[in-house]
Amino acid sequence: ETGVTQSPTHLIKTRGQQVTLRCSSQSGHNTVSWYQQALGQGPQFIFQYYREEENGRGNFPPRFSGLQFPNYSSELNVNALELDDSALYLCASSLWPGQSHFGNGTRLTVT
Amino acid sequence: ELKVEQNPLFLSMQEGKNYTIYCNYSTTSDRLYWYRQDPGKSLESLFVLLSNGAVKQEGRLMASLDTKARLSTLHITAAVHDLSATYFCAVDGDFGNEKLTFGTGTRLTIIP
């Protein structure tokens, strides 16, 4: 059974650019959640996808958007990058409540 | 708005000692989670607590939940260096199932 994999592991972008981060969920997991973790902080919930539909959103602006594909993998897109978007982005997949498995994250640096 | 507070934020303790990390949350939640994070790494699930009075133990770590007080504790027994990490508690409920609100984390350093 493969775990949750995220790509890329590191990324450097310039302010104003757009970025796409990818997440392959654990086999059979139909729910994917995305979190942003700034340095020295706890992760913050961005949004969740369940069977290709957005299923809840945290306090993030619309320039944070996502997709989930039929194989339950997911993308997080961020437009018009700002310096404060620099963070570790974590993806978690689950099949049942209480069973979230986190990927290793993508470290995004915005300069 | 659901708030999750941990204390202490930083904890430095000697090997062999016992200590407790506290996690308070502001509204009713179905589940309370504890995670461990090593520097630059992802989150490792430690415990999921589901009901009032729940207690779970794994090695030198024991977690408990008091839903009436909205308080969870993570107790460390006879600490060893390998337990050095940042520990987070999290609850779901503000945004729904599996949409976690995390505490600020407790950075634990075990000194030989």
PDB file of C-alpha atoms in Angstrom:
ATOM      1  CA  GLU A   1       0.000   0.000   0.000  1.00  0.00           C
ATOM      2  CA  THR A   2       1.561   3.290  -1.092  1.00  0.00           C
ATOM      3  CA  GLY A   3       1.343   6.294   1.154  1.00  0.00           C
ATOM      4  CA  VAL A   4       0.520   9.904   0.358  1.00  0.00           C
ATOM      5  CA  THR A   5       3.035  11.412  -2.045  1.00  0.00           C
ATOM      6  CA  GLN A   6       3.475  15.082  -2.857  1.00  0.00           C
ATOM      7  CA  SER A   7       5.405  16.804  -5.607  1.00  0.00           C
ATOM      8  CA  PRO A   8       7.548  18.707  -5.948  1.00  0.00           C
ATOM      9  CA  THR A   9       9.357  18.567  -2.606  1.00  0.00           C
ATOM     10  CA  HIS A  10      10.755  22.081  -2.939  1.00  0.00           C
ATOM     11  CA  LEU A  11       9.823  25.015  -5.121  1.00  0.00           C
ATOM     12  CA  ILE A  12      10.991  28.601  -5.501  1.00  0.00           C
ATOM     13  CA  LYS A  13       8.715  31.129  -7.156  1.00  0.00           C
ATOM     14  CA  THR A  14       8.635  34.876  -7.620  1.00  0.00           C
ATOM     15  CA  ARG A  15       5.925  37.123  -6.232  1.00  0.00           C
ATOM     16  CA  GLY A  16       3.010  37.398  -8.664  1.00  0.00           C
ATOM     17  CA  GLN A  17       3.615  34.002 -10.269  1.00  0.00           C
ATOM     18  CA  GLN A  18       1.322  31.014 -10.141  1.00  0.00           C
ATOM     19  CA  VAL A  19       2.113  27.571  -8.711  1.00  0.00           C
ATOM     20  CA  THR A  20       0.579  24.092  -8.836  1.00  0.00           C
ATOM     21  CA  LEU A  21       1.274  21.508  -6.162  1.00  0.00           C
ATOM     22  CA  ARG A  22       0.310  17.861  -6.538  1.00  0.00           C
ATOM     23  CA  CYS A  23      -0.797  15.137  -4.181  1.00  0.00           C
ATOM     24  CA  SER A  24      -1.378  11.441  -4.792  1.00  0.00           C
ATOM     25  CA  SER A  25      -3.638  10.079  -2.112  1.00  0.00           C
ATOM     26  CA  GLN A  26      -3.149   6.779  -0.352  1.00  0.00           C
ATOM     27  CA  SER A  27      -4.717   3.908  -2.272  1.00  0.00           C
ATOM     28  CA  GLY A  28      -8.505   3.920  -1.904  1.00  0.00           C
ATOM     29  CA  HIS A  29      -8.679   7.196   0.008  1.00  0.00           C
ATOM     30  CA  ASN A  30     -11.402   9.367  -1.514  1.00  0.00           C
ATOM     31  CA  THR A  31     -10.891  12.469   0.629  1.00  0.00           C
ATOM     32  CA  VAL A  32      -7.962  14.854   0.281  1.00  0.00           C
ATOM     33  CA  SER A  33      -7.323  17.868   2.490  1.00  0.00           C
ATOM     34  CA  TRP A  34      -4.718  20.592   2.035  1.00  0.00           C
ATOM     35  CA  TYR A  35      -2.968  22.532   4.792  1.00  0.00           C
ATOM     36  CA  GLN A  36      -0.548  25.451   4.875  1.00  0.00           C
ATOM     37  CA  GLN A  37       2.110  25.453   7.568  1.00  0.00           C
ATOM     38  CA  ALA A  38       4.102  28.660   7.957  1.00  0.00           C
ATOM     39  CA  LEU A  39       7.443  28.434   9.709  1.00  0.00           C
ATOM     40  CA  GLY A  40       7.013  27.939  13.451  1.00  0.00           C
ATOM     41  CA  GLN A  41       3.227  27.620  13.199  1.00  0.00           C
ATOM     42  CA  GLY A  42       0.675  24.855  13.236  1.00  0.00           C
ATOM     43  CA  PRO A  43      -0.872  23.748   9.943  1.00  0.00           C
ATOM     44  CA  GLN A  44      -3.913  25.704   8.760  1.00  0.00           C
ATOM     45  CA  PHE A  45      -6.744  24.057   6.836  1.00  0.00           C
ATOM     46  CA  ILE A  46      -7.078  25.335   3.265  1.00  0.00           C
ATOM     47  CA  PHE A  47      -9.756  23.111   1.731  1.00  0.00           C
ATOM     48  CA  GLN A  48     -10.911  19.543   1.315  1.00  0.00           C
ATOM     49  CA  TYR A  49     -12.024  17.513  -1.686  1.00  0.00           C
ATOM     50  CA  TYR A  50     -14.306  14.504  -1.517  1.00  0.00           C
ATOM     51  CA  ARG A  51     -15.008  12.521  -4.672  1.00  0.00           C
ATOM     52  CA  GLU A  52     -13.922  15.395  -6.921  1.00  0.00           C
ATOM     53  CA  GLU A  53     -16.051  18.044  -5.206  1.00  0.00           C
ATOM     54  CA  GLU A  54     -14.869  20.748  -2.801  1.00  0.00           C
ATOM     55  CA  ASN A  55     -16.133  19.745   0.618  1.00  0.00           C
ATOM     56  CA  GLY A  56     -15.244  22.616   2.888  1.00  0.00           C
ATOM     57  CA  ARG A  57     -12.873  25.543   2.846  1.00  0.00           C
ATOM     58  CA  GLY A  58     -10.855  27.364   5.454  1.00  0.00           C
ATOM     59  CA  ASN A  59     -10.111  31.058   5.686  1.00  0.00           C
ATOM     60  CA  PHE A  60      -8.058  31.379   2.506  1.00  0.00           C
ATOM     61  CA  PRO A  61      -8.685  33.766  -0.401  1.00  0.00           C
ATOM     62  CA  PRO A  62     -10.034  32.593  -3.782  1.00  0.00           C
ATOM     63  CA  ARG A  63      -6.581  32.691  -5.352  1.00  0.00           C
ATOM     64  CA  PHE A  64      -6.104  29.365  -3.551  1.00  0.00           C
ATOM     65  CA  SER A  65      -7.977  26.796  -5.628  1.00  0.00           C
ATOM     66  CA  GLY A  66      -7.912  23.073  -6.109  1.00  0.00           C
ATOM     67  CA  LEU A  67      -8.975  20.042  -8.051  1.00  0.00           C
ATOM     68  CA  GLN A  68      -9.490  16.393  -7.368  1.00  0.00           C
ATOM     69  CA  PHE A  69      -9.282  13.837 -10.158  1.00  0.00           C
ATOM     70  CA  PRO A  70     -11.193  10.555 -10.658  1.00  0.00           C
ATOM     71  CA  ASN A  71      -8.252   8.627  -9.195  1.00  0.00           C
ATOM     72  CA  TYR A  72      -8.563  10.888  -6.094  1.00  0.00           C
ATOM     73  CA  SER A  73      -5.242  12.612  -6.647  1.00  0.00           C
ATOM     74  CA  SER A  74      -5.408  16.354  -6.131  1.00  0.00           C
ATOM     75  CA  GLU A  75      -3.838  19.674  -7.075  1.00  0.00           C
ATOM     76  CA  LEU A  76      -3.516  22.900  -5.154  1.00  0.00           C
ATOM     77  CA  ASN A  77      -3.162  26.030  -7.285  1.00  0.00           C
ATOM     78  CA  VAL A  78      -2.117  29.393  -5.943  1.00  0.00           C
ATOM     79  CA  ASN A  79      -2.340  32.472  -8.167  1.00  0.00           C
ATOM     80  CA  ALA A  80      -0.679  35.846  -7.732  1.00  0.00           C
ATOM     81  CA  LEU A  81       1.812  34.542  -5.191  1.00  0.00           C
ATOM     82  CA  GLU A  82       2.637  36.732  -2.216  1.00  0.00           C
ATOM     83  CA  LEU A  83       5.649  36.571   0.067  1.00  0.00           C
ATOM     84  CA  ASP A  84       3.430  35.319   2.904  1.00  0.00           C
ATOM     85  CA  ASP A  85       2.536  32.265   0.823  1.00  0.00           C
ATOM     86  CA  SER A  86       5.978  30.884   1.630  1.00  0.00           C
ATOM     87  CA  ALA A  87       5.241  27.784   3.698  1.00  0.00           C
ATOM     88  CA  LEU A  88       5.164  24.005   3.852  1.00  0.00           C
ATOM     89  CA  TYR A  89       2.049  22.747   2.071  1.00  0.00           C
ATOM     90  CA  LEU A  90       0.744  19.469   3.381  1.00  0.00           C
ATOM     91  CA  CYS A  91      -1.749  17.127   1.810  1.00  0.00           C
ATOM     92  CA  ALA A  92      -3.660  14.529   3.825  1.00  0.00           C
ATOM     93  CA  SER A  93      -5.829  11.726   2.524  1.00  0.00           C
ATOM     94  CA  SER A  94      -8.434   9.692   4.345  1.00  0.00           C
ATOM     95  CA  LEU A  95     -11.167   7.167   3.768  1.00  0.00           C
ATOM     96  CA  TRP A  96     -12.793   7.290   7.182  1.00  0.00           C
ATOM     97  CA  PRO A  97     -12.914  10.046   9.799  1.00  0.00           C
ATOM     98  CA  GLY A  98      -9.979   9.866  12.167  1.00  0.00           C
ATOM     99  CA  GLN A  99      -7.658   8.241   9.668  1.00  0.00           C
ATOM    100  CA  SER A 100      -5.890  11.102   7.907  1.00  0.00           C
ATOM    101  CA  HIS A 101      -2.462  10.269   6.504  1.00  0.00           C
ATOM    102  CA  PHE A 102      -0.173  13.170   5.701  1.00  0.00           C
ATOM    103  CA  GLY A 103       2.300  13.434   2.853  1.00  0.00           C
ATOM    104  CA  ASN A 104       5.826  14.784   3.258  1.00  0.00           C
ATOM    105  CA  GLY A 105       4.830  18.206   2.014  1.00  0.00           C
ATOM    106  CA  THR A 106       6.005  20.739  -0.546  1.00  0.00           C
ATOM    107  CA  ARG A 107       8.214  23.543   0.695  1.00  0.00           C
ATOM    108  CA  LEU A 108       7.287  26.707  -1.274  1.00  0.00           C
ATOM    109  CA  THR A 109       9.496  29.766  -1.134  1.00  0.00           C
ATOM    110  CA  VAL A 110       8.241  32.998  -2.673  1.00  0.00           C
ATOM    111  CA  THR A 111      10.870  35.670  -3.341  1.00  0.00           C
TER     112      THR A 111
ATOM    113  CA  GLU B   1     -14.446  30.176  15.721  1.00  0.00           C
ATOM    114  CA  LEU B   2     -12.710  27.117  17.082  1.00  0.00           C
ATOM    115  CA  LYS B   3      -9.486  27.885  18.906  1.00  0.00           C
ATOM    116  CA  VAL B   4      -6.928  25.334  19.995  1.00  0.00           C
ATOM    117  CA  GLU B   5      -4.285  26.334  22.510  1.00  0.00           C
ATOM    118  CA  GLN B   6      -1.311  24.357  23.664  1.00  0.00           C
ATOM    119  CA  ASN B   7       1.029  24.946  26.516  1.00  0.00           C
ATOM    120  CA  PRO B   8       3.803  25.147  27.011  1.00  0.00           C
ATOM    121  CA  LEU B   9       5.018  26.361  23.611  1.00  0.00           C
ATOM    122  CA  PHE B  10       8.581  25.327  24.392  1.00  0.00           C
ATOM    123  CA  LEU B  11       9.699  22.611  26.754  1.00  0.00           C
ATOM    124  CA  SER B  12      13.228  21.600  27.586  1.00  0.00           C
ATOM    125  CA  MET B  13      13.549  18.632  29.865  1.00  0.00           C
ATOM    126  CA  GLN B  14      16.157  16.175  31.018  1.00  0.00           C
ATOM    127  CA  GLU B  15      16.185  12.560  30.036  1.00  0.00           C
ATOM    128  CA  GLY B  16      14.372  10.376  32.505  1.00  0.00           C
ATOM    129  CA  LYS B  17      11.938  13.057  33.668  1.00  0.00           C
ATOM    130  CA  ASN B  18       8.162  13.136  33.274  1.00  0.00           C
ATOM    131  CA  TYR B  19       6.159  16.009  31.858  1.00  0.00           C
ATOM    132  CA  THR B  20       2.747  16.875  30.444  1.00  0.00           C
ATOM    133  CA  ILE B  21       1.670  18.953  27.449  1.00  0.00           C
ATOM    134  CA  TYR B  22      -1.786  20.520  27.632  1.00  0.00           C
ATOM    135  CA  CYS B  23      -4.247  21.159  24.823  1.00  0.00           C
ATOM    136  CA  ASN B  24      -7.374  23.258  25.329  1.00  0.00           C
ATOM    137  CA  TYR B  25     -10.012  23.774  22.658  1.00  0.00           C
ATOM    138  CA  SER B  26     -12.902  26.190  22.601  1.00  0.00           C
ATOM    139  CA  THR B  27     -15.897  24.333  21.140  1.00  0.00           C
ATOM    140  CA  THR B  28     -17.308  20.834  20.986  1.00  0.00           C
ATOM    141  CA  SER B  29     -15.385  18.480  18.750  1.00  0.00           C
ATOM    142  CA  ASP B  30     -15.834  14.856  17.688  1.00  0.00           C
ATOM    143  CA  ARG B  31     -12.162  13.912  17.706  1.00  0.00           C
ATOM    144  CA  LEU B  32      -8.902  15.042  19.235  1.00  0.00           C
ATOM    145  CA  TYR B  33      -5.637  14.200  17.504  1.00  0.00           C
ATOM    146  CA  TRP B  34      -2.020  14.266  18.552  1.00  0.00           C
ATOM    147  CA  TYR B  35       0.753  14.509  15.966  1.00  0.00           C
ATOM    148  CA  ARG B  36       4.514  14.570  16.086  1.00  0.00           C
ATOM    149  CA  GLN B  37       6.615  16.596  13.645  1.00  0.00           C
ATOM    150  CA  ASP B  38      10.394  16.392  13.266  1.00  0.00           C
ATOM    151  CA  PRO B  39      12.187  19.418  11.783  1.00  0.00           C
ATOM    152  CA  GLY B  40      11.483  19.777   8.076  1.00  0.00           C
ATOM    153  CA  LYS B  41       9.308  16.689   8.072  1.00  0.00           C
ATOM    154  CA  SER B  42       5.631  15.889   7.788  1.00  0.00           C
ATOM    155  CA  LEU B  43       3.172  15.010  10.529  1.00  0.00           C
ATOM    156  CA  GLU B  44       3.188  11.600  12.159  1.00  0.00           C
ATOM    157  CA  SER B  45      -0.083  10.537  13.752  1.00  0.00           C
ATOM    158  CA  LEU B  46       0.284   9.521  17.391  1.00  0.00           C
ATOM    159  CA  PHE B  47      -3.233   9.237  18.819  1.00  0.00           C
ATOM    160  CA  VAL B  48      -6.861   9.799  17.939  1.00  0.00           C
ATOM    161  CA  LEU B  49      -9.145  10.248  20.954  1.00  0.00           C
ATOM    162  CA  LEU B  50     -12.850   9.849  20.384  1.00  0.00           C
ATOM    163  CA  SER B  51     -14.732  10.042  23.644  1.00  0.00           C
ATOM    164  CA  ASN B  52     -14.718  11.538  27.088  1.00  0.00           C
ATOM    165  CA  GLY B  53     -12.289   9.769  29.356  1.00  0.00           C
ATOM    166  CA  ALA B  54     -10.428   8.140  26.473  1.00  0.00           C
ATOM    167  CA  VAL B  55      -6.856   7.214  27.285  1.00  0.00           C
ATOM    168  CA  LYS B  56      -4.328   5.838  24.828  1.00  0.00           C
ATOM    169  CA  GLN B  57      -0.723   4.838  25.398  1.00  0.00           C
ATOM    170  CA  GLU B  58       2.142   4.067  23.079  1.00  0.00           C
ATOM    171  CA  GLY B  59       5.547   3.540  24.591  1.00  0.00           C
ATOM    172  CA  ARG B  60       6.487   6.530  26.754  1.00  0.00           C
ATOM    173  CA  LEU B  61       3.566   8.650  25.519  1.00  0.00           C
ATOM    174  CA  MET B  62       0.070   8.639  26.949  1.00  0.00           C
ATOM    175  CA  ALA B  63      -2.805  10.834  25.792  1.00  0.00           C
ATOM    176  CA  SER B  64      -6.094  11.495  27.529  1.00  0.00           C
ATOM    177  CA  LEU B  65      -9.252  13.436  26.746  1.00  0.00           C
ATOM    178  CA  ASP B  66     -11.747  15.289  28.954  1.00  0.00           C
ATOM    179  CA  THR B  67     -14.483  16.563  26.637  1.00  0.00           C
ATOM    180  CA  LYS B  68     -16.334  18.351  29.423  1.00  0.00           C
ATOM    181  CA  ALA B  69     -13.275  20.446  30.233  1.00  0.00           C
ATOM    182  CA  ARG B  70     -12.316  20.559  26.518  1.00  0.00           C
ATOM    183  CA  LEU B  71      -8.850  19.472  27.550  1.00  0.00           C
ATOM    184  CA  SER B  72      -6.436  16.850  26.323  1.00  0.00           C
ATOM    185  CA  THR B  73      -3.075  15.990  27.803  1.00  0.00           C
ATOM    186  CA  LEU B  74      -0.025  14.288  26.358  1.00  0.00           C
ATOM    187  CA  HIS B  75       2.065  12.802  29.127  1.00  0.00           C
ATOM    188  CA  ILE B  76       5.685  11.857  28.600  1.00  0.00           C
ATOM    189  CA  THR B  77       7.173   9.280  30.929  1.00  0.00           C
ATOM    190  CA  ALA B  78      10.920   8.923  31.492  1.00  0.00           C
ATOM    191  CA  ALA B  79      11.788  11.023  28.468  1.00  0.00           C
ATOM    192  CA  VAL B  80      14.485   9.917  26.043  1.00  0.00           C
ATOM    193  CA  HIS B  81      16.332  11.982  23.442  1.00  0.00           C
ATOM    194  CA  ASP B  82      14.407  10.380  20.553  1.00  0.00           C
ATOM    195  CA  LEU B  83      11.242  12.092  21.745  1.00  0.00           C
ATOM    196  CA  SER B  84      12.641  15.517  20.843  1.00  0.00           C
ATOM    197  CA  ALA B  85      10.193  16.967  18.275  1.00  0.00           C
ATOM    198  CA  THR B  86       7.284  19.374  17.953  1.00  0.00           C
ATOM    199  CA  TYR B  87       3.963  17.988  19.144  1.00  0.00           C
ATOM    200  CA  PHE B  88       0.644  19.268  17.840  1.00  0.00           C
ATOM    201  CA  CYS B  89      -2.860  18.634  18.982  1.00  0.00           C
ATOM    202  CA  ALA B  90      -5.724  19.142  16.564  1.00  0.00           C
ATOM    203  CA  VAL B  91      -9.492  18.921  16.586  1.00  0.00           C
ATOM    204  CA  ASP B  92     -12.084  18.740  13.864  1.00  0.00           C
ATOM    205  CA  GLY B  93     -15.427  20.448  14.029  1.00  0.00           C
ATOM    206  CA  ASP B  94     -15.008  24.052  12.954  1.00  0.00           C
ATOM    207  CA  PHE B  95     -14.963  23.171   9.286  1.00  0.00           C
ATOM    208  CA  GLY B  96     -16.309  19.606   9.588  1.00  0.00           C
ATOM    209  CA  ASN B  97     -14.990  16.087   9.596  1.00  0.00           C
ATOM    210  CA  GLU B  98     -11.276  15.637   8.909  1.00  0.00           C
ATOM    211  CA  LYS B  99     -10.864  19.405   8.532  1.00  0.00           C
ATOM    212  CA  LEU B 100      -8.491  19.918  11.367  1.00  0.00           C
ATOM    213  CA  THR B 101      -7.779  22.980  13.459  1.00  0.00           C
ATOM    214  CA  PHE B 102      -4.295  22.669  14.928  1.00  0.00           C
ATOM    215  CA  GLY B 103      -2.767  24.082  18.056  1.00  0.00           C
ATOM    216  CA  THR B 104       0.362  26.186  17.965  1.00  0.00           C
ATOM    217  CA  GLY B 105       2.569  23.230  18.796  1.00  0.00           C
ATOM    218  CA  THR B 106       4.909  22.400  21.666  1.00  0.00           C
ATOM    219  CA  ARG B 107       8.583  22.201  20.784  1.00  0.00           C
ATOM    220  CA  LEU B 108      10.056  19.555  23.038  1.00  0.00           C
ATOM    221  CA  THR B 109      13.802  19.238  23.545  1.00  0.00           C
ATOM    222  CA  ILE B 110      15.161  16.371  25.619  1.00  0.00           C
ATOM    223  CA  ILE B 111      18.558  17.085  27.112  1.00  0.00           C
ATOM    224  CA  PRO B 112      20.855  14.121  27.829  1.00  0.00           C
TER     225      PRO B 112
END
